[in-house]
PDB file of C-alpha atoms in Angstrom:
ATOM      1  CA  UNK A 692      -1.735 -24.299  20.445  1.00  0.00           C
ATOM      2  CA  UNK A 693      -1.044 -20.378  20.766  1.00  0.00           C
ATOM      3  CA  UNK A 694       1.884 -19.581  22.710  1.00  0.00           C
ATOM      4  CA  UNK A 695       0.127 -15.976  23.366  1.00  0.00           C
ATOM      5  CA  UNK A 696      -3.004 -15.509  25.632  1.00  0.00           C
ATOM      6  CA  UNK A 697      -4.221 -13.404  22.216  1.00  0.00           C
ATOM      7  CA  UNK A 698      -7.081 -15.238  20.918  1.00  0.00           C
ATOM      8  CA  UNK A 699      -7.318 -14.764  17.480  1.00  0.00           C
ATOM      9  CA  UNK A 700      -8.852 -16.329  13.951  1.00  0.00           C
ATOM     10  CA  UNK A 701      -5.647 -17.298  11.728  1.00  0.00           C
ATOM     11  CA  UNK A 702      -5.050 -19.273   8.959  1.00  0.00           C
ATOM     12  CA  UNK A 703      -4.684 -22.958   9.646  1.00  0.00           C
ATOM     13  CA  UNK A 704      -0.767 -22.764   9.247  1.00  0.00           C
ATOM     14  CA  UNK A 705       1.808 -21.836  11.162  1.00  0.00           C
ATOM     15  CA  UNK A 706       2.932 -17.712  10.649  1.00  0.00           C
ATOM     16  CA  UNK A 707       5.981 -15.961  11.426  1.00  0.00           C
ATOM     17  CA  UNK A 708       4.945 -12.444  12.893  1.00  0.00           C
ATOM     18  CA  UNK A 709       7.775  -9.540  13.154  1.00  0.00           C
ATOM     19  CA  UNK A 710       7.094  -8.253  17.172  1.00  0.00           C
ATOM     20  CA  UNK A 711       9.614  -5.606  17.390  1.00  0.00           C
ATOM     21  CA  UNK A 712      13.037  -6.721  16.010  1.00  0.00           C
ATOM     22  CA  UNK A 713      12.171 -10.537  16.446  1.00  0.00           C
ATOM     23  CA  UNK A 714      10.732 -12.778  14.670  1.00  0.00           C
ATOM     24  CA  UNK A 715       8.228 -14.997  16.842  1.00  0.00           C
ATOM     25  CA  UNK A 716       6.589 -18.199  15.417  1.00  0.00           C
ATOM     26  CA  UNK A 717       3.202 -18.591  16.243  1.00  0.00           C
ATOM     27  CA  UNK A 718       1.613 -21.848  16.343  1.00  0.00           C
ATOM     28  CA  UNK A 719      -2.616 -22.076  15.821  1.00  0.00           C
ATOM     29  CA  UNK A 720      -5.006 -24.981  14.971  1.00  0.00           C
ATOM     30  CA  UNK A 721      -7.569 -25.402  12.819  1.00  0.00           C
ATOM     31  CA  UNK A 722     -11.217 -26.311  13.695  1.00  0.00           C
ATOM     32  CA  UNK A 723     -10.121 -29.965  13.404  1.00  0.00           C
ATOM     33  CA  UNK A 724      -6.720 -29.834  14.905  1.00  0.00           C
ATOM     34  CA  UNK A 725      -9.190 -28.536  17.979  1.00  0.00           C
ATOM     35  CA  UNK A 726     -11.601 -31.654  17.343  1.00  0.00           C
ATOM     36  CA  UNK A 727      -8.521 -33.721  17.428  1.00  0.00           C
ATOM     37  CA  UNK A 728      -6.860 -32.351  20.462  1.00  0.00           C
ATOM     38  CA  UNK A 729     -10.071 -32.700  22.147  1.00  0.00           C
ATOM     39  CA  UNK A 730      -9.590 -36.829  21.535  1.00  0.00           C
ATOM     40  CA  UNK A 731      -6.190 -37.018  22.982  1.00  0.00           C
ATOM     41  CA  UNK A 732      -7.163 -34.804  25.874  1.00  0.00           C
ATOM     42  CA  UNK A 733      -8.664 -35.841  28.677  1.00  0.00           C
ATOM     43  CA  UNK A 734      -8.815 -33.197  31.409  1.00  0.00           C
ATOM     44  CA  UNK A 735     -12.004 -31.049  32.638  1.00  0.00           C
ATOM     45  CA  UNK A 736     -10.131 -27.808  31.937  1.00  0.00           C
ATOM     46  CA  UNK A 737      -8.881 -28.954  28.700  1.00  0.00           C
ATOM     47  CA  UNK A 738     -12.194 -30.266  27.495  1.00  0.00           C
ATOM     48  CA  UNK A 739     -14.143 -26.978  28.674  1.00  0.00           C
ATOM     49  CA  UNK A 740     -11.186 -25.061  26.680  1.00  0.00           C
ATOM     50  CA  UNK A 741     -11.611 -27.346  23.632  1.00  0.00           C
ATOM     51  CA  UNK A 742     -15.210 -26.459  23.609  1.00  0.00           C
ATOM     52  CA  UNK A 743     -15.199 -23.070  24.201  1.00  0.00           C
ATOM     53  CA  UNK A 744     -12.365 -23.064  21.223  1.00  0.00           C
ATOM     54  CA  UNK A 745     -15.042 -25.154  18.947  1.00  0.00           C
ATOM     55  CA  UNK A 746     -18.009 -22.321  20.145  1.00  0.00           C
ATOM     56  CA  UNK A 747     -16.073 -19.791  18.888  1.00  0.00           C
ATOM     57  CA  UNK A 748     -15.426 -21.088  15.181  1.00  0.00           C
ATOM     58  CA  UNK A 749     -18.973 -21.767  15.229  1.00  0.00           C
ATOM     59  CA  UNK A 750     -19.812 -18.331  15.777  1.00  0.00           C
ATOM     60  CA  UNK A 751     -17.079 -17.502  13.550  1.00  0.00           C
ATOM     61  CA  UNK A 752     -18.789 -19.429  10.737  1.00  0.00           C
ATOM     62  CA  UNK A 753     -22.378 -18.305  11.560  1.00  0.00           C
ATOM     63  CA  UNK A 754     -21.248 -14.317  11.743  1.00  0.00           C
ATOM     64  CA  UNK A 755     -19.456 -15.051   8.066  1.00  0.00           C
ATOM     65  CA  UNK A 756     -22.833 -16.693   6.504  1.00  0.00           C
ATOM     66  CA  UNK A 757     -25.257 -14.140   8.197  1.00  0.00           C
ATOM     67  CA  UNK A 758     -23.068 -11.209   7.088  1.00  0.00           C
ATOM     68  CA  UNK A 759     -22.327 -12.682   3.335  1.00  0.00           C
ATOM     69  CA  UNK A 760     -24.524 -10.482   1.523  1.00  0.00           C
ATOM     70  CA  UNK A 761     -22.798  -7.291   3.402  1.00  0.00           C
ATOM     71  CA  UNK A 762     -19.671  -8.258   2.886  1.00  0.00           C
ATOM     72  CA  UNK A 763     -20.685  -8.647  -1.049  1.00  0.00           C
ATOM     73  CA  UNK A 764     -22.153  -5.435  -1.477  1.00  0.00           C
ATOM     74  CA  UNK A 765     -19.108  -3.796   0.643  1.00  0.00           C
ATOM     75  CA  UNK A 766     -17.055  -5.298  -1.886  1.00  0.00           C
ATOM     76  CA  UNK A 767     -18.898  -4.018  -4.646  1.00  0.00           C
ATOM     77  CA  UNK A 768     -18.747  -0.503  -3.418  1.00  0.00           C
ATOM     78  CA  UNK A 769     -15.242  -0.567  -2.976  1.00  0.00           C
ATOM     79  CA  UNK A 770     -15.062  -1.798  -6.795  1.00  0.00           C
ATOM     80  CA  UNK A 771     -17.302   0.923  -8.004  1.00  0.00           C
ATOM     81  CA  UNK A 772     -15.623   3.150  -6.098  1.00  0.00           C
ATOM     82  CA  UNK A 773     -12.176   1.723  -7.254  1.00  0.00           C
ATOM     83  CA  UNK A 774     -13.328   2.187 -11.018  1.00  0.00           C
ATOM     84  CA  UNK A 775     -14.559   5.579 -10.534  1.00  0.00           C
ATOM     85  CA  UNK A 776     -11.546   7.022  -9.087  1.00  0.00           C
ATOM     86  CA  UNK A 777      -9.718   5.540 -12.079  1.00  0.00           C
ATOM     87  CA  UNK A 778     -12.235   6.950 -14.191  1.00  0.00           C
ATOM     88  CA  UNK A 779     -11.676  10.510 -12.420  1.00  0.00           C
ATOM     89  CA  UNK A 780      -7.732   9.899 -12.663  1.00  0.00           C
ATOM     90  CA  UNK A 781      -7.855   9.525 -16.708  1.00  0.00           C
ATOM     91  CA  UNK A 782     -10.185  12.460 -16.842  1.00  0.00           C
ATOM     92  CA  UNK A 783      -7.963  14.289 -14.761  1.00  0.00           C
ATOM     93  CA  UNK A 784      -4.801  13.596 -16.511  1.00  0.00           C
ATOM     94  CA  UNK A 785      -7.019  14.558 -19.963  1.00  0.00           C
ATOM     95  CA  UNK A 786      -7.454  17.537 -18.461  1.00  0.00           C
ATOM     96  CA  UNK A 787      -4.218  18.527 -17.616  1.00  0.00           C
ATOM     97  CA  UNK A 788      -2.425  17.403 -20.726  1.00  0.00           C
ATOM     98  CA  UNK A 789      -5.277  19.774 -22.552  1.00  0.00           C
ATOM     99  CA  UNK A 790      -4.264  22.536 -20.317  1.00  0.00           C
ATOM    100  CA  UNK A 791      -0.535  21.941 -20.991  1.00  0.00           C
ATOM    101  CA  UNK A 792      -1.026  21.695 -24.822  1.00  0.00           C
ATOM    102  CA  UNK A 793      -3.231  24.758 -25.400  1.00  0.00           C
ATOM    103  CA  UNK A 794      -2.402  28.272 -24.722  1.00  0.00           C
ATOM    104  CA  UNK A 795      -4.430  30.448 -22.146  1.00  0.00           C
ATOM    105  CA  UNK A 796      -7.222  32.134 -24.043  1.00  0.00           C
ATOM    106  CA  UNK A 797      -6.521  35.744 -24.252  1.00  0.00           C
ATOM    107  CA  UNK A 798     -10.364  36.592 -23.664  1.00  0.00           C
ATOM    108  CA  UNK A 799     -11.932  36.044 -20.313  1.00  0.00           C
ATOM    109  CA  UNK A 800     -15.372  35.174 -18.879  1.00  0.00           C
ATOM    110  CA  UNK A 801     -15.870  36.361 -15.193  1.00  0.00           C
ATOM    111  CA  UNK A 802     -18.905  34.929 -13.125  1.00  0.00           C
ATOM    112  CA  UNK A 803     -20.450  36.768  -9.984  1.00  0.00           C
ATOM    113  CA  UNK A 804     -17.650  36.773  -7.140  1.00  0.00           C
ATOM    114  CA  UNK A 805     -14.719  37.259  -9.211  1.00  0.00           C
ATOM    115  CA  UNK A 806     -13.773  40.619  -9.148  1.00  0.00           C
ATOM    116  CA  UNK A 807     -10.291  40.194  -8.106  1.00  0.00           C
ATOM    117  CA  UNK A 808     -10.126  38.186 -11.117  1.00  0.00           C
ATOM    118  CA  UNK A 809     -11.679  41.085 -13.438  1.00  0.00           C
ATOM    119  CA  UNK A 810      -9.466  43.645 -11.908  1.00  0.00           C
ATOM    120  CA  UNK A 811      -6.405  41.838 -12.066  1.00  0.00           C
ATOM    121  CA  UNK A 812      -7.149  41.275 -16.207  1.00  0.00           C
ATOM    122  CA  UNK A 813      -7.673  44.342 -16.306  1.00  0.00           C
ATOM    123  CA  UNK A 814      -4.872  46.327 -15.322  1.00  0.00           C
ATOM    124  CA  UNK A 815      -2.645  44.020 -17.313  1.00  0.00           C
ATOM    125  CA  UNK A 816      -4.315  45.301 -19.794  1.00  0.00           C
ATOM    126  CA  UNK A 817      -3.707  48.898 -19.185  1.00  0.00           C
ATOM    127  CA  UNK A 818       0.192  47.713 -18.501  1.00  0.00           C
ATOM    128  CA  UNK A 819       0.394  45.952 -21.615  1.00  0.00           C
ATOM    129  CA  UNK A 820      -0.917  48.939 -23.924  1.00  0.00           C
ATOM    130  CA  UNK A 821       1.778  50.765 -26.272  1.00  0.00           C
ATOM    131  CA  UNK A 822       0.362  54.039 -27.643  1.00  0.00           C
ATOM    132  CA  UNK A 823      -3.158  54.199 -26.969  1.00  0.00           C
ATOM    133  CA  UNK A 824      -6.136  53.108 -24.346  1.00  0.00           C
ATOM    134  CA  UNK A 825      -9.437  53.720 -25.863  1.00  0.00           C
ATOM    135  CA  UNK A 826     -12.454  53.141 -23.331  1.00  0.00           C
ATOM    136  CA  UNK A 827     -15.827  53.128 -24.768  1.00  0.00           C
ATOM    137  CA  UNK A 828     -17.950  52.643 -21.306  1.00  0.00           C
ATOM    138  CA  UNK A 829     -21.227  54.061 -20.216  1.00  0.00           C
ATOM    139  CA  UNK A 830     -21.093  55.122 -16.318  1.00  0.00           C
ATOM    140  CA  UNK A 831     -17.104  55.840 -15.855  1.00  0.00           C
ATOM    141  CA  UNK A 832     -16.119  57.023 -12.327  1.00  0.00           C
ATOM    142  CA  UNK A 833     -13.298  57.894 -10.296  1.00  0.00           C
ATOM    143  CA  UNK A 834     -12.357  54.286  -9.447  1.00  0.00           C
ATOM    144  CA  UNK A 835     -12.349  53.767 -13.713  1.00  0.00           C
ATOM    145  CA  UNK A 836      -9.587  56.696 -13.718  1.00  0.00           C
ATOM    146  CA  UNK A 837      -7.777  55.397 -10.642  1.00  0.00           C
ATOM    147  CA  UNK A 838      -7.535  51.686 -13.233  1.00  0.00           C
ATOM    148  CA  UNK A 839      -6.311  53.835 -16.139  1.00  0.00           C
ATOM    149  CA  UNK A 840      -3.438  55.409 -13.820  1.00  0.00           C
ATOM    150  CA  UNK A 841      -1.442  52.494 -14.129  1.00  0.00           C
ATOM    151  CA  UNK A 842      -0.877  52.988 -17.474  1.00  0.00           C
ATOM    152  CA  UNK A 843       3.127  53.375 -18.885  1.00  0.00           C
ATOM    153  CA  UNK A 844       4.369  56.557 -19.643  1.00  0.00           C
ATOM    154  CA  UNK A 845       3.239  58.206 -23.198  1.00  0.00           C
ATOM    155  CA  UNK A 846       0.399  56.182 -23.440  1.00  0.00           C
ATOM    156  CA  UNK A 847      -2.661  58.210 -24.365  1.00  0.00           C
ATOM    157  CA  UNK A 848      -6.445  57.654 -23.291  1.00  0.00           C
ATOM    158  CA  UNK A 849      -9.784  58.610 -25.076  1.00  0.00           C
ATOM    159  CA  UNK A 850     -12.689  58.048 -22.999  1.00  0.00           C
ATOM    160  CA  UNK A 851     -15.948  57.605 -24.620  1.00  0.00           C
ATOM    161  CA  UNK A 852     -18.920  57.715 -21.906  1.00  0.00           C
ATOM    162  CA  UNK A 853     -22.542  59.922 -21.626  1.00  0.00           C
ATOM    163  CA  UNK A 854     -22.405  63.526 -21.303  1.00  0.00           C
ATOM    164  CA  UNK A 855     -24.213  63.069 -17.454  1.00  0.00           C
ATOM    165  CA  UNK A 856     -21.185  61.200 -16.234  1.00  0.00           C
ATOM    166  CA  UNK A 857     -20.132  61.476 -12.311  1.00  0.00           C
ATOM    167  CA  UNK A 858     -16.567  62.947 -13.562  1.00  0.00           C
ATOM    168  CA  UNK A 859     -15.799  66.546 -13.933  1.00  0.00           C
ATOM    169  CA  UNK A 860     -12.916  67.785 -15.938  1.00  0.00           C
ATOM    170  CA  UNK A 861     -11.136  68.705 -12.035  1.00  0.00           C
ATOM    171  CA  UNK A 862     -11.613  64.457 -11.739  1.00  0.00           C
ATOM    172  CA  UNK A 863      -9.570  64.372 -14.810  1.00  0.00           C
ATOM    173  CA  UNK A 864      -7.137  66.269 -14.575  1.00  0.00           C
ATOM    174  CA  UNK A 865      -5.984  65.579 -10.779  1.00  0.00           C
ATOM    175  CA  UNK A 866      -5.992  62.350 -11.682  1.00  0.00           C
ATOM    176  CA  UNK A 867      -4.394  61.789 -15.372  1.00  0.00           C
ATOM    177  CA  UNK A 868      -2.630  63.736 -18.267  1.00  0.00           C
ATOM    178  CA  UNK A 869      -3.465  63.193 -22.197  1.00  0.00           C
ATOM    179  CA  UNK A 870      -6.970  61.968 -21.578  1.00  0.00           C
ATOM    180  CA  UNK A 871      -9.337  63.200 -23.724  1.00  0.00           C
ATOM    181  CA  UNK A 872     -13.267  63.086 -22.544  1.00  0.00           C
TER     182      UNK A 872
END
């Protein structure tokens, strides 16, 4: 007997369900608590009901069997899928205690598209030197100049490039003192 008009496939006990703040006991039969009911009863409506109740664990049963093998492989995925995010997790974690243990390398590897990256490395560089910058590059521009700017104070720079470079000694010297070319 449900003392809801919800129609619903429950376990064949009785359940307390929280609904709001109070606790309502719900009351449900089995396949053959319906079978039995259907004995004691003797009324058109509550045969047709009985029936209809018995139709519906019927299809109940027949949906489960014809959907078995679904609902195995469903739960097979989920397993996988379960043991590879685990997996992933302890890789993960690997990864990070690695990272946690071991310094940063103090040479760099840039790919295409990281030029902020580059840049960024590279003016710490400039920052970090003492007494002297020495810059052995072949094609040196204006923009290579503007990067050696940001060097400290007394810090010298010797710039070894081709004789056919874009920069003229006026580049040079608008832009930076003790450089040598």
């Amino acid at each position: 007997m449900l003392t809801t008009g919800f129609v619903a496939f429950v376990l064949p006990v009785a359940a307390g369900w929280l609904i709001g703040k109070i606790a309502v006991l719900k009351y449900v039969f089995t396949e053959q608590g319906i079978a039995m009911l259907s004995a004691v009863l003797r009324s058109d409506v509550a045969i047709q009901v009985s029936i209809n109740i018995m139709d519906a664990f019927i299809e109940l049963r027949r949906f489960a069997s014809n959907n078995a093998v679904m609902f195995e492989r469903i739960s097979a995925v989920e397993l996988r899928q379960l043991q590879y995010q685990q997996q992933t997790d302890e890789k993960l974690e690997q990864i990070f205690e690695y990272i946690s243990e071991h310094e940063e390398s103090s040479q760099k590897v840039f790919f295409e598209g990281q030029i902020y990256d580059a840049f960024e490395l590279l003016v710490d560089l400039v920052r970090k030197a003492i007494r002297k910058i020495t810059l052995i590059d072949g094609y040196v521009d204006v923009s290579t100049l503007n990067l050696l700017c940001k060097k400290n104070e007394g810090v010298s720079v010797v710039i070894y490039t081709h004789e056919k470079t874009k920069l003229s000694k006026a580049d040079i010297k608008n832009l930076m003192h003790n450089i040598r070319l």
